[in-house]
XYZ file of C-alpha atoms in Angstrom:
560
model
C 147.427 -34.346 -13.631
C 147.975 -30.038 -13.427
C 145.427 -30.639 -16.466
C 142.557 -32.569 -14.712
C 142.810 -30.843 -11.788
C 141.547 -27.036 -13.493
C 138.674 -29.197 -14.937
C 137.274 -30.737 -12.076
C 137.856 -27.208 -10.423
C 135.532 -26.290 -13.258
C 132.784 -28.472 -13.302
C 132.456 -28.502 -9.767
C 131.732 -24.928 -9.747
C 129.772 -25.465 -12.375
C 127.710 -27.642 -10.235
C 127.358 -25.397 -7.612
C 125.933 -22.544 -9.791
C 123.878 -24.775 -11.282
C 122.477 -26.085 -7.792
C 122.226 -22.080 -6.749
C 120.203 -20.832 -9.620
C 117.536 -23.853 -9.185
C 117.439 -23.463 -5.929
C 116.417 -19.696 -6.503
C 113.541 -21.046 -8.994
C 112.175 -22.968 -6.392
C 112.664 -19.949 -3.963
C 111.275 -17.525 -6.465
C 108.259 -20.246 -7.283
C 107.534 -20.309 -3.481
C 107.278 -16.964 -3.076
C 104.850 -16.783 -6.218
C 102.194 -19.338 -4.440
C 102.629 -17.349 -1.256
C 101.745 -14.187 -2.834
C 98.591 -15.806 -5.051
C 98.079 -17.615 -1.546
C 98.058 -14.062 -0.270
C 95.859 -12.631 -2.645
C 93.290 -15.315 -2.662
C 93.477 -15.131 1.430
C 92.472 -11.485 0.874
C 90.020 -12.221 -1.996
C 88.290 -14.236 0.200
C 88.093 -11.826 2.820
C 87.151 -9.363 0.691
C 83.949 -11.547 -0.251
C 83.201 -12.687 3.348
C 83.150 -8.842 4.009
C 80.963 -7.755 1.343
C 79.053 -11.069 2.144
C 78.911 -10.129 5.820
C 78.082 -6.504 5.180
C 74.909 -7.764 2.667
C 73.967 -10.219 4.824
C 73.695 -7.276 7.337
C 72.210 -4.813 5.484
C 69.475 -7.319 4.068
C 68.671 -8.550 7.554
C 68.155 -4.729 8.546
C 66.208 -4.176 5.273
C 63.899 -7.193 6.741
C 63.809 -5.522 9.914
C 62.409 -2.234 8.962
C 60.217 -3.784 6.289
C 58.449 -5.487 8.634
C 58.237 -2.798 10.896
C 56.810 -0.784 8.172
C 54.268 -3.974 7.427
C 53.598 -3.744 10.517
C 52.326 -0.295 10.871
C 50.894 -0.680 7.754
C 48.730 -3.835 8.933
C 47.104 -1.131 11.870
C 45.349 0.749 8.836
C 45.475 -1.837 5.909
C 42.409 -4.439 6.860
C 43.429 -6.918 3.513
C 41.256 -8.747 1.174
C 39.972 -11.675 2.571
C 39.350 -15.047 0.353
C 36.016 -16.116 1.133
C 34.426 -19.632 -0.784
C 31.345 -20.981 -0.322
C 30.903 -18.588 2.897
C 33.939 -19.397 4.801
C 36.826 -17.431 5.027
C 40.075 -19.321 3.634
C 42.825 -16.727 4.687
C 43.611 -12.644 3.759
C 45.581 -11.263 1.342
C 47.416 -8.208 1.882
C 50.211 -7.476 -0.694
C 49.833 -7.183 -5.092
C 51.854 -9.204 -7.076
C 52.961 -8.687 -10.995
C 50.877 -6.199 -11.709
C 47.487 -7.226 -9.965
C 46.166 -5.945 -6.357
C 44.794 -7.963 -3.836
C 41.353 -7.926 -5.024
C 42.186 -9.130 -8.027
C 44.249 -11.840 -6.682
C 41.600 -13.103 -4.209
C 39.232 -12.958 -7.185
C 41.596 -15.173 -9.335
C 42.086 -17.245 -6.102
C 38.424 -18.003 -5.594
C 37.698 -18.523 -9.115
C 40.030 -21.458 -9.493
C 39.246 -23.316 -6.557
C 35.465 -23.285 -7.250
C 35.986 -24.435 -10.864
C 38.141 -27.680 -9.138
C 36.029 -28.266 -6.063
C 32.644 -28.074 -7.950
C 34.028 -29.981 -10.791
C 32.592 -33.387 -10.787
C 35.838 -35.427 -12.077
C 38.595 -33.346 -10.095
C 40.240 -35.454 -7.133
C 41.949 -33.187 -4.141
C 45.271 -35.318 -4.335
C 46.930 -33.241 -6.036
C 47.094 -30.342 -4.222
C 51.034 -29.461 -3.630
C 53.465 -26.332 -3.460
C 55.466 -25.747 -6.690
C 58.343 -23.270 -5.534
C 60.206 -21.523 -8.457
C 62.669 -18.898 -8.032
C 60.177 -15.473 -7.109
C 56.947 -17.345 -5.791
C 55.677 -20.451 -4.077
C 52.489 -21.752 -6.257
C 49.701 -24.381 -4.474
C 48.394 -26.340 -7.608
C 45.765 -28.730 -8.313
C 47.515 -30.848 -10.746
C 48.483 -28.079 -13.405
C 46.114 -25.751 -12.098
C 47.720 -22.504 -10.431
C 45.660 -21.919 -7.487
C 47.370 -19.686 -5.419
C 50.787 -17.659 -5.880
C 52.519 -16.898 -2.338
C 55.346 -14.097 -2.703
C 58.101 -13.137 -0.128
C 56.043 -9.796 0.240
C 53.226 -12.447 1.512
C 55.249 -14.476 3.621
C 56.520 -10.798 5.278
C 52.812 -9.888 5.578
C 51.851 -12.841 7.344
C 55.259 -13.063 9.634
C 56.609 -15.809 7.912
C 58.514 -17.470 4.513
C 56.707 -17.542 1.598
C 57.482 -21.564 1.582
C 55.848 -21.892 4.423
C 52.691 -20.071 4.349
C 52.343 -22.234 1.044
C 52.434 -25.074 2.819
C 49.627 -23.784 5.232
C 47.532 -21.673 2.114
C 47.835 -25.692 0.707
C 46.564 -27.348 3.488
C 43.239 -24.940 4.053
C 42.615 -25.307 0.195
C 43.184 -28.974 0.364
C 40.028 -29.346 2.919
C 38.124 -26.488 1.540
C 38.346 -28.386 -2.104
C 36.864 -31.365 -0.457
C 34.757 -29.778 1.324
C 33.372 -28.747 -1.658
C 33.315 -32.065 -3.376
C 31.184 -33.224 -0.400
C 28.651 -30.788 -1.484
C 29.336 -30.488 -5.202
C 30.450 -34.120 -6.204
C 29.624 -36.517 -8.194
C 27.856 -38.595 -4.807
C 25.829 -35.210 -3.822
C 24.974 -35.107 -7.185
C 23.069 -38.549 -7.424
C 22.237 -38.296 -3.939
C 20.191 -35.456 -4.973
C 18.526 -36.444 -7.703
C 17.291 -39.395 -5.851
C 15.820 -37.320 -2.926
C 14.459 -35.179 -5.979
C 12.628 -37.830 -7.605
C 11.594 -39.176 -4.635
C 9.968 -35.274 -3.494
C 8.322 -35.515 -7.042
C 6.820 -38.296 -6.608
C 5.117 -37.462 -3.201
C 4.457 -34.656 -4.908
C 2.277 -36.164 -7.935
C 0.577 -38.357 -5.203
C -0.266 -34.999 -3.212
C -1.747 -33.731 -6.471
C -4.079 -36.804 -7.135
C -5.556 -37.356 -3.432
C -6.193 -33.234 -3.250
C -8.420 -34.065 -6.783
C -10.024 -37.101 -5.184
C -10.760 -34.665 -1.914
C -12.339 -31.950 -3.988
C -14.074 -34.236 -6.187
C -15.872 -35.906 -3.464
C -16.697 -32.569 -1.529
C -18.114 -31.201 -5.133
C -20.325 -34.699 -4.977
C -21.404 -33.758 -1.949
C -22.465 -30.060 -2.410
C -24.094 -31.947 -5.696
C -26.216 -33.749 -3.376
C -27.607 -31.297 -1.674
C -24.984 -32.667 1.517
C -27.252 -35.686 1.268
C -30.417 -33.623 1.665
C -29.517 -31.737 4.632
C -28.997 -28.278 2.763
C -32.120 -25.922 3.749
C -32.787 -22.435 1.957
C -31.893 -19.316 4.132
C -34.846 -17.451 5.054
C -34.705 -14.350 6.907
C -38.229 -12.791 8.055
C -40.110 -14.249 5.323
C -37.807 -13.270 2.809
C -35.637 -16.032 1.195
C -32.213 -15.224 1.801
C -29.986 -17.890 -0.369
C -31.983 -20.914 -1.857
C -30.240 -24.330 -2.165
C -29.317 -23.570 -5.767
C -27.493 -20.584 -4.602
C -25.846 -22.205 -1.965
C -24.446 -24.690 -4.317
C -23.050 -22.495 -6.715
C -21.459 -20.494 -4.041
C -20.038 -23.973 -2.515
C -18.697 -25.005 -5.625
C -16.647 -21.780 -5.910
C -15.663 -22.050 -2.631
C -14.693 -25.814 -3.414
C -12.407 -24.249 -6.063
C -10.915 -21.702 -3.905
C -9.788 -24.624 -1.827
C -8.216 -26.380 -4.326
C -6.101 -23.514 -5.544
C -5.177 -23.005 -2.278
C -4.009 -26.856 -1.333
C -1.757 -26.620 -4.745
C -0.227 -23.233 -3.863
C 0.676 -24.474 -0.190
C 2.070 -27.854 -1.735
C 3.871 -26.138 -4.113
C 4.956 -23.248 -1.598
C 6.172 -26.507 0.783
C 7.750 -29.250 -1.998
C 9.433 -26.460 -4.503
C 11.294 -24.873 -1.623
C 12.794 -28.426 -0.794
C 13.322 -29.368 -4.421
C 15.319 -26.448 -4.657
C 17.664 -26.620 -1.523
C 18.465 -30.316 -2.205
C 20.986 -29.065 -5.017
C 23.462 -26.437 -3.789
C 23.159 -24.338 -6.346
C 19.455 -23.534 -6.644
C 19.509 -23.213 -2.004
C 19.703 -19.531 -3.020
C 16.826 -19.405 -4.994
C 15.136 -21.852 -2.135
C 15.815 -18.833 0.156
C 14.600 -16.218 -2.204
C 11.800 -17.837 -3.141
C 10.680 -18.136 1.173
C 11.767 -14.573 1.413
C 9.482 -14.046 -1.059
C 6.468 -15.013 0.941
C 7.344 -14.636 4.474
C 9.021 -11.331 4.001
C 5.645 -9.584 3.461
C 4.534 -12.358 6.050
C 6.951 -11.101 8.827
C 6.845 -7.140 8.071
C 2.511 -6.993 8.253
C 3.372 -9.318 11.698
C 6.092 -6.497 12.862
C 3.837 -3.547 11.904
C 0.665 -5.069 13.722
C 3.085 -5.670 16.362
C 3.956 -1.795 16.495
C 1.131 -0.466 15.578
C -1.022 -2.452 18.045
C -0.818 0.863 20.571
C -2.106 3.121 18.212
C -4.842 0.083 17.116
C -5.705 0.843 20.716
C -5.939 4.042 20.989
C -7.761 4.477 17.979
C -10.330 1.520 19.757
C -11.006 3.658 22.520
C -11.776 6.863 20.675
C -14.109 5.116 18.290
C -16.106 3.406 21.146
C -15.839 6.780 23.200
C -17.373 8.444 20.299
C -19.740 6.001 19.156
C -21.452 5.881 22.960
C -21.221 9.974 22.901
C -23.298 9.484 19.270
C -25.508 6.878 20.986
C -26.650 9.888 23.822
C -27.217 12.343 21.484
C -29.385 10.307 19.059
C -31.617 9.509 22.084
C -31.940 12.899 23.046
C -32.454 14.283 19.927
C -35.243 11.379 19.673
C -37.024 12.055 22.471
C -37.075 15.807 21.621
C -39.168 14.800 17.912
C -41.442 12.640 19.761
C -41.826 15.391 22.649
C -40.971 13.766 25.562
C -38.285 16.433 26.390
C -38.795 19.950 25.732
C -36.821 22.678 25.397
C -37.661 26.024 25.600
C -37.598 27.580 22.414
C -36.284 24.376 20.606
C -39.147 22.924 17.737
C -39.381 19.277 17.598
C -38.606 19.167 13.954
C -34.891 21.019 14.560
C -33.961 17.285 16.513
C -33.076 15.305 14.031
C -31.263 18.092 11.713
C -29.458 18.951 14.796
C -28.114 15.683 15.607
C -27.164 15.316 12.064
C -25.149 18.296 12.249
C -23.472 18.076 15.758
C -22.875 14.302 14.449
C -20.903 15.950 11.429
C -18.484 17.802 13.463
C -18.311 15.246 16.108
C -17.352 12.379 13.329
C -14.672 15.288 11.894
C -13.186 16.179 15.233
C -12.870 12.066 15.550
C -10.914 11.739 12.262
C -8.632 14.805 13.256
C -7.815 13.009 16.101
C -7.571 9.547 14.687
C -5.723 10.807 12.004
C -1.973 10.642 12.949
C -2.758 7.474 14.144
C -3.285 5.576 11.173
C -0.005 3.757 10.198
C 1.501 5.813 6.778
C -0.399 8.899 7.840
C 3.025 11.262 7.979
C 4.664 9.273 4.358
C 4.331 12.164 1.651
C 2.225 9.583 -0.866
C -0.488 9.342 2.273
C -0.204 13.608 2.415
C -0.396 13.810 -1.210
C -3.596 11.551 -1.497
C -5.268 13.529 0.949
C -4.247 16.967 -0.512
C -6.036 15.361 -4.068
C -9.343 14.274 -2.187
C -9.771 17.325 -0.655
C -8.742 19.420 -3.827
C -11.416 17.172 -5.514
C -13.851 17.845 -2.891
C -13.723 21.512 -2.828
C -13.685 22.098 -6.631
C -16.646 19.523 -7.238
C -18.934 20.553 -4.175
C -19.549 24.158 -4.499
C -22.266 23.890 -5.303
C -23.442 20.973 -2.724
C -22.019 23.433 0.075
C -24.377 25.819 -0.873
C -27.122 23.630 -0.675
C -25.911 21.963 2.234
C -25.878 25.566 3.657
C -29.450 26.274 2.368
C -30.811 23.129 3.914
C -29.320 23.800 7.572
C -30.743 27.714 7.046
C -34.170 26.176 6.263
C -34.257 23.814 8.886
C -33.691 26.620 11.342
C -36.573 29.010 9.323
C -38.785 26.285 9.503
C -40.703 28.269 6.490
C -42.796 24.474 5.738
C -42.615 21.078 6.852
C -42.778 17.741 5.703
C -47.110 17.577 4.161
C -47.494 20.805 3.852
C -48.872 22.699 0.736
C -46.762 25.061 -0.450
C -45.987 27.568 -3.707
C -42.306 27.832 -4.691
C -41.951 30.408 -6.887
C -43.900 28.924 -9.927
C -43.773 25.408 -8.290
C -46.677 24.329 -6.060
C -47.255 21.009 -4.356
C -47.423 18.973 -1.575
C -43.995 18.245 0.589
C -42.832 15.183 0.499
C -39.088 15.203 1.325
C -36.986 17.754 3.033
C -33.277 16.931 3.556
C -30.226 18.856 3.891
C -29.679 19.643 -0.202
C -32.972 19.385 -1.747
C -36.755 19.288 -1.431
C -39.020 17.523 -3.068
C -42.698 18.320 -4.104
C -45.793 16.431 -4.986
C -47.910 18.406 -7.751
C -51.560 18.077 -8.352
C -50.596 15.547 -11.092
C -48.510 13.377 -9.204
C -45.154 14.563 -10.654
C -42.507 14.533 -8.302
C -40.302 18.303 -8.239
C -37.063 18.482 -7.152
C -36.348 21.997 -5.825
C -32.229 22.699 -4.495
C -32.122 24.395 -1.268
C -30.081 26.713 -2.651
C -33.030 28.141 -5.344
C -35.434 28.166 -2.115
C -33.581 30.927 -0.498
C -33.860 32.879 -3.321
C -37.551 32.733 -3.994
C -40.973 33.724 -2.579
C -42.450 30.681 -0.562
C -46.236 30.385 0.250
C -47.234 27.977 3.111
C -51.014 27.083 2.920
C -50.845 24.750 5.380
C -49.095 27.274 7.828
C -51.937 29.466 7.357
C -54.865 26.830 8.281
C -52.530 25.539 11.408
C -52.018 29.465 12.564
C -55.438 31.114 12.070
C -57.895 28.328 11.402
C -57.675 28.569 7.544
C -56.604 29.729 4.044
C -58.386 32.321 1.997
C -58.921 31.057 -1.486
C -60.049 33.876 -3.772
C -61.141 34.304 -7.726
C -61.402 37.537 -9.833
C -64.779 38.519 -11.949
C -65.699 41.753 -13.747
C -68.516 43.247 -14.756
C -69.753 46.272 -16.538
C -70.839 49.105 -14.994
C -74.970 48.177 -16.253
C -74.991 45.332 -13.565
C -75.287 47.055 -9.836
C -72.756 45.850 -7.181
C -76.001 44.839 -4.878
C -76.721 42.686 -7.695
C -73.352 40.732 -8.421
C -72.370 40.241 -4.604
C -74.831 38.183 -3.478
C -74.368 36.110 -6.043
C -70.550 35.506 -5.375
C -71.556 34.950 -1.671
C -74.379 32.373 -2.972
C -71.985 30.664 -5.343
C -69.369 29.834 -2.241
C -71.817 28.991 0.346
C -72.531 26.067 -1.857
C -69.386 25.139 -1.513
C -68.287 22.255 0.731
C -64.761 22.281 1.159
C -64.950 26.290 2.283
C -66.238 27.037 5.798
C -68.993 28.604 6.917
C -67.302 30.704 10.069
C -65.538 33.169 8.942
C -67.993 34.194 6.321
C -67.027 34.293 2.728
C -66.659 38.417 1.960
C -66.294 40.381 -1.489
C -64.106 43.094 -2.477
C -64.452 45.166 -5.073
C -60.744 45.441 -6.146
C -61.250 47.660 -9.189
C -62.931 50.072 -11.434
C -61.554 49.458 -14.692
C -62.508 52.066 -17.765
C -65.534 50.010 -19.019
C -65.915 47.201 -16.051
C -65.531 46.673 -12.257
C -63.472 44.362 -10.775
C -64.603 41.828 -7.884
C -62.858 39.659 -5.610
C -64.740 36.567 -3.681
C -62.919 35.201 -0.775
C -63.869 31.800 1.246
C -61.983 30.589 3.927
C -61.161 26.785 3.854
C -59.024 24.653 6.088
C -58.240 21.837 2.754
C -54.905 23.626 2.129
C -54.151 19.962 0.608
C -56.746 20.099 -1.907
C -56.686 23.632 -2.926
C -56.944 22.134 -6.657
C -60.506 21.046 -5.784
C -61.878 23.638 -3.686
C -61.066 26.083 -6.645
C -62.393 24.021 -8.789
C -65.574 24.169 -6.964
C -65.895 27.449 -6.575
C -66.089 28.341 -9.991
C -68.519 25.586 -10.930
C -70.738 27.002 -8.048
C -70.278 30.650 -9.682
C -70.808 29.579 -13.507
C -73.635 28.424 -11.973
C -75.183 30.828 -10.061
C -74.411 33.636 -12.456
C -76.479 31.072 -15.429
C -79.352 30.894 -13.159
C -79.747 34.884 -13.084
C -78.864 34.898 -16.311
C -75.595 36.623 -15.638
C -72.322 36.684 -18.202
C -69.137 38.192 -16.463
C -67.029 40.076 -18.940
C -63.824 38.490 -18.056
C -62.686 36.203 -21.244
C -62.525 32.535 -19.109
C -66.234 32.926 -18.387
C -67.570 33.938 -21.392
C -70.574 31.364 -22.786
C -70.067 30.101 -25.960
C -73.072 30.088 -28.054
């Protein structure tokens, strides 16, 4: 019993440690998953800080990103994505590399290509988002890629304005399926055909229509065509007439084909959407220069009117003077001092000046007048006209100085220098003579001036007539009482000289081994001068034969 008792002493405090050390595992076990309870507590709250705080500072990074968009958007006006004329949206920030030009350019590149494509549907246009960007596709086609920095720009997600970029492509695309489709497509080559056609029948009736009215003219209008005759003097005979008709016919047909062409290409072309531009260009063409000689009529009219009024001011100013100066050559007015042959050179020349003073005044008028191509063309004509006209001016000056002389007129006889003749023409660079042969001489003004003129007929219209005169010698063996009466004889048998004033000889010369005499007749035939000479010494060789008289000068020697 003493024995038993120690051992169950024993193993009951055995027990009891036992019990004590397990129960300080489980203690010491607790207080391990408190303290990793602990420490995960505070890892937590160590990530809902830094959580917290990011969230934070990203929502105040938003803030004051979008406050500097905002400013930004005051001076930034974006890129705006126009198709087929109508603005789509604007794009404001780059992305990867490429600015917003470039983007928009990508942008409206790809939806043309679908929406004129003639197979493409617009069902598939959705929003692909990915991790960085939201995409709108057409089936596998990238469209458009939206970037937070876009959705910022616009005040919104980037998932969002996707969704709205989607939507406004979506309509645009059909839009331009309407228009560039498969239907518009047929639809437009039937209205095509159908223009072509009208257009072929347009052709053929215009033929038929000039082909009758060429049948017509051909007939002479079915006999009523008469030749234009105009005082006696036939105009245009039917022959004429028809030719000219028939051009005229032609005329008209070229201009029936332009104007249908001008009307039916114009449609052709705006039928099809791609060729409306050229429709446009091709009316722009036309009624540009059209519309701009409209608008500068329209402008100019004032100046048209202006310039009216001078020209009919002037022209009735012109109209006085020519009836003055009229009635001063036919003598009806007279003024003192002022020959009747002066009028018309005078009105020529106070016409001159008034027709220059006109065209200075007219002159800034005319529409172009102050471009430099107008100022240079005028600079050239008048650099042309003073180089080439020296010596016209000089004539022209000769020709007024004359007129004012009045050294002959129109039928007189006069000597030139070595030219002699009758007057035919006198204008205001040249003169024009009649010779005893009937050769016409052309004498400048300009040479007049600077010659010795004689005036026969001036001399029989002043003192009752011209002395003609011829020169014969003798030699001292034949007596001066002998030889005049003979002269005097030999020109009183003369018809064209006149009787009152006597003829008279002079005795110009004594020469070493002859004398010299001089018979002079006065005639009032200062036209025929030719003949009257021509008498005279007929009348002489004849006299002097009948006293049996030879004169020693060489032209009246006889020849035996």
């Amino acid at each position: 019993m003493l024995l038993l008792a120690p051992l169950g002493a024993q193993a009951e405090k055995s027990g009891k440690t036992e019990s004590t050390d397990s129960l300080q595992l489980e203690m010491d076990s607790l207080k391990r998953e408190l303290q990793a309870m602990r420490l995960k507590e505070l890892a937590m709250q160590q990530v809902l800080d830094s959580t917290g705080q990011s969230a934070r500072e990203d929502s105040l990074r938003r803030v004051q990103r979008r406050q500097h968009i905002d400013s930004l958007r005051q001076v930034t006006p974006g890129v705006p994505l126009v198709v087929g004329g109508d603005t789509l949206f604007t794009v404001y920030a780059s992305l990867g590399g490429e600015d917003a030009q470039h983007r928009v350019e990508f942008m409206e590149r790809k939806i043309l290509q679908i929406g004129k494509s003639l197979r493409t549907t617009t069902d598939s246009v959705h929003v692909f988002d990915s991790e960085l960007t939201s995409d709108v596709m057409c089936g596998e086609v990238v469209l458009v890629r939206v970037s937070d920095l876009d959705g910022l720009w616009n005040g919104t997600t980037r998932q969002q304005l996707a969704s709205e970029h989607a939507r406004i492509i979506h309509v645009k695309i059909e839009q331009l399926q309407q228009e560039y489709g498969l239907k518009a497509k047929l639809y437009g080559l039937a209205w095509a055909v159908v223009l072509i056609v009208l257009q072929i029948i347009f052709f053929v009736l215009t033929s038929r229509f000039i082909g009758w009215i060429r049948r017509e003219i051909a007939s002479g209008l079915r006999g009523h065509m008469r030749s234009v005759v105009v005082k006696g003097y036939e105009l245009l005979n039917v022959e004429q007439a028809k030719r000219i008709l028939f051009i005229l016919s032609r005329v008209l047909q070229a201009l029936l084909v332009v104007l249908q062409l001008f009307i039916s290409l114009p449609l052709l072309f705006s039928i099809f959407p791609e060729t409306e531009k050229f429709t446009w260009n091709m009316i722009n063409y036309v009624w540009s220069p059209l519309r701009d000689i409209f608008l500068s009529f329209v402008y100019y009219f004032p100046n048209l009117v202006k310039i009216v009024v001078i020209i009919i001011v002037v022209r009735w100013v012109l109209k006085v003077i020519h009836h003055m100066s009229d009635e001063i050559e036919a003598g009806r007015l007279k003024i003192d001092r002022f020959y009747q042959d002066w009028a018309q050179p005078t009105y020529q020349i106070i016409r001159i000046f008034i027709l220059a003073f006109t065209v200075i005044v007219i002159w800034p008028l005319l529409p172009g007048s102050d471009s430099g191509i107008f100022k240079g063309v005028s600079i050239f004509v008048a650099a042309l006209f003073s180089l080439g006209s020296t010596a016209s001016i000089g004539n022209l000056i000769s020709g007024i100085i004359i007129t004012y002389m009045r050294p002959f007129q129109v039928g007189d006889y006069v000597l030139i220098g070595d030219r002699e003749g009758t007057v035919i023409e006198k204008n205001a660079f040249i003169t024009r003579l009649r010779d005893i042969k009937e050769n016409v001489i052309t004498v400048p003004n300009n040479s007049i001036l600077s010659q010795s003129t004689v005036n026969y007929t001036a001399a029989v219209r002043q003192a009752g007539g011209t002395i003609v005169h011829s020169d014969f010698t003798f030699t001292y063996k034949v007596f001066r009482e002998q030889i005049e009466p003979l002269l005097l004889e030999a020109a009183s048998r003369c018809q064209l000289l006149l009787k009152t004033p006597p003829p008279f000889v002079l005795v110009t010369q004594l020469e070493d081994f002859y004398t010299r005499y001089q018979i002079n007749a006065y005639t009032q035939e200062s036209q025929r001068l030719f003949e009257v000479y021509s008498e005279l010494h007929k009348n002489i060789l004849d006299v002097f034969r009948e006293n049996h008289l030879e004169p020693t000068s060489s032209h009246f020697i006889r020849m035996s």
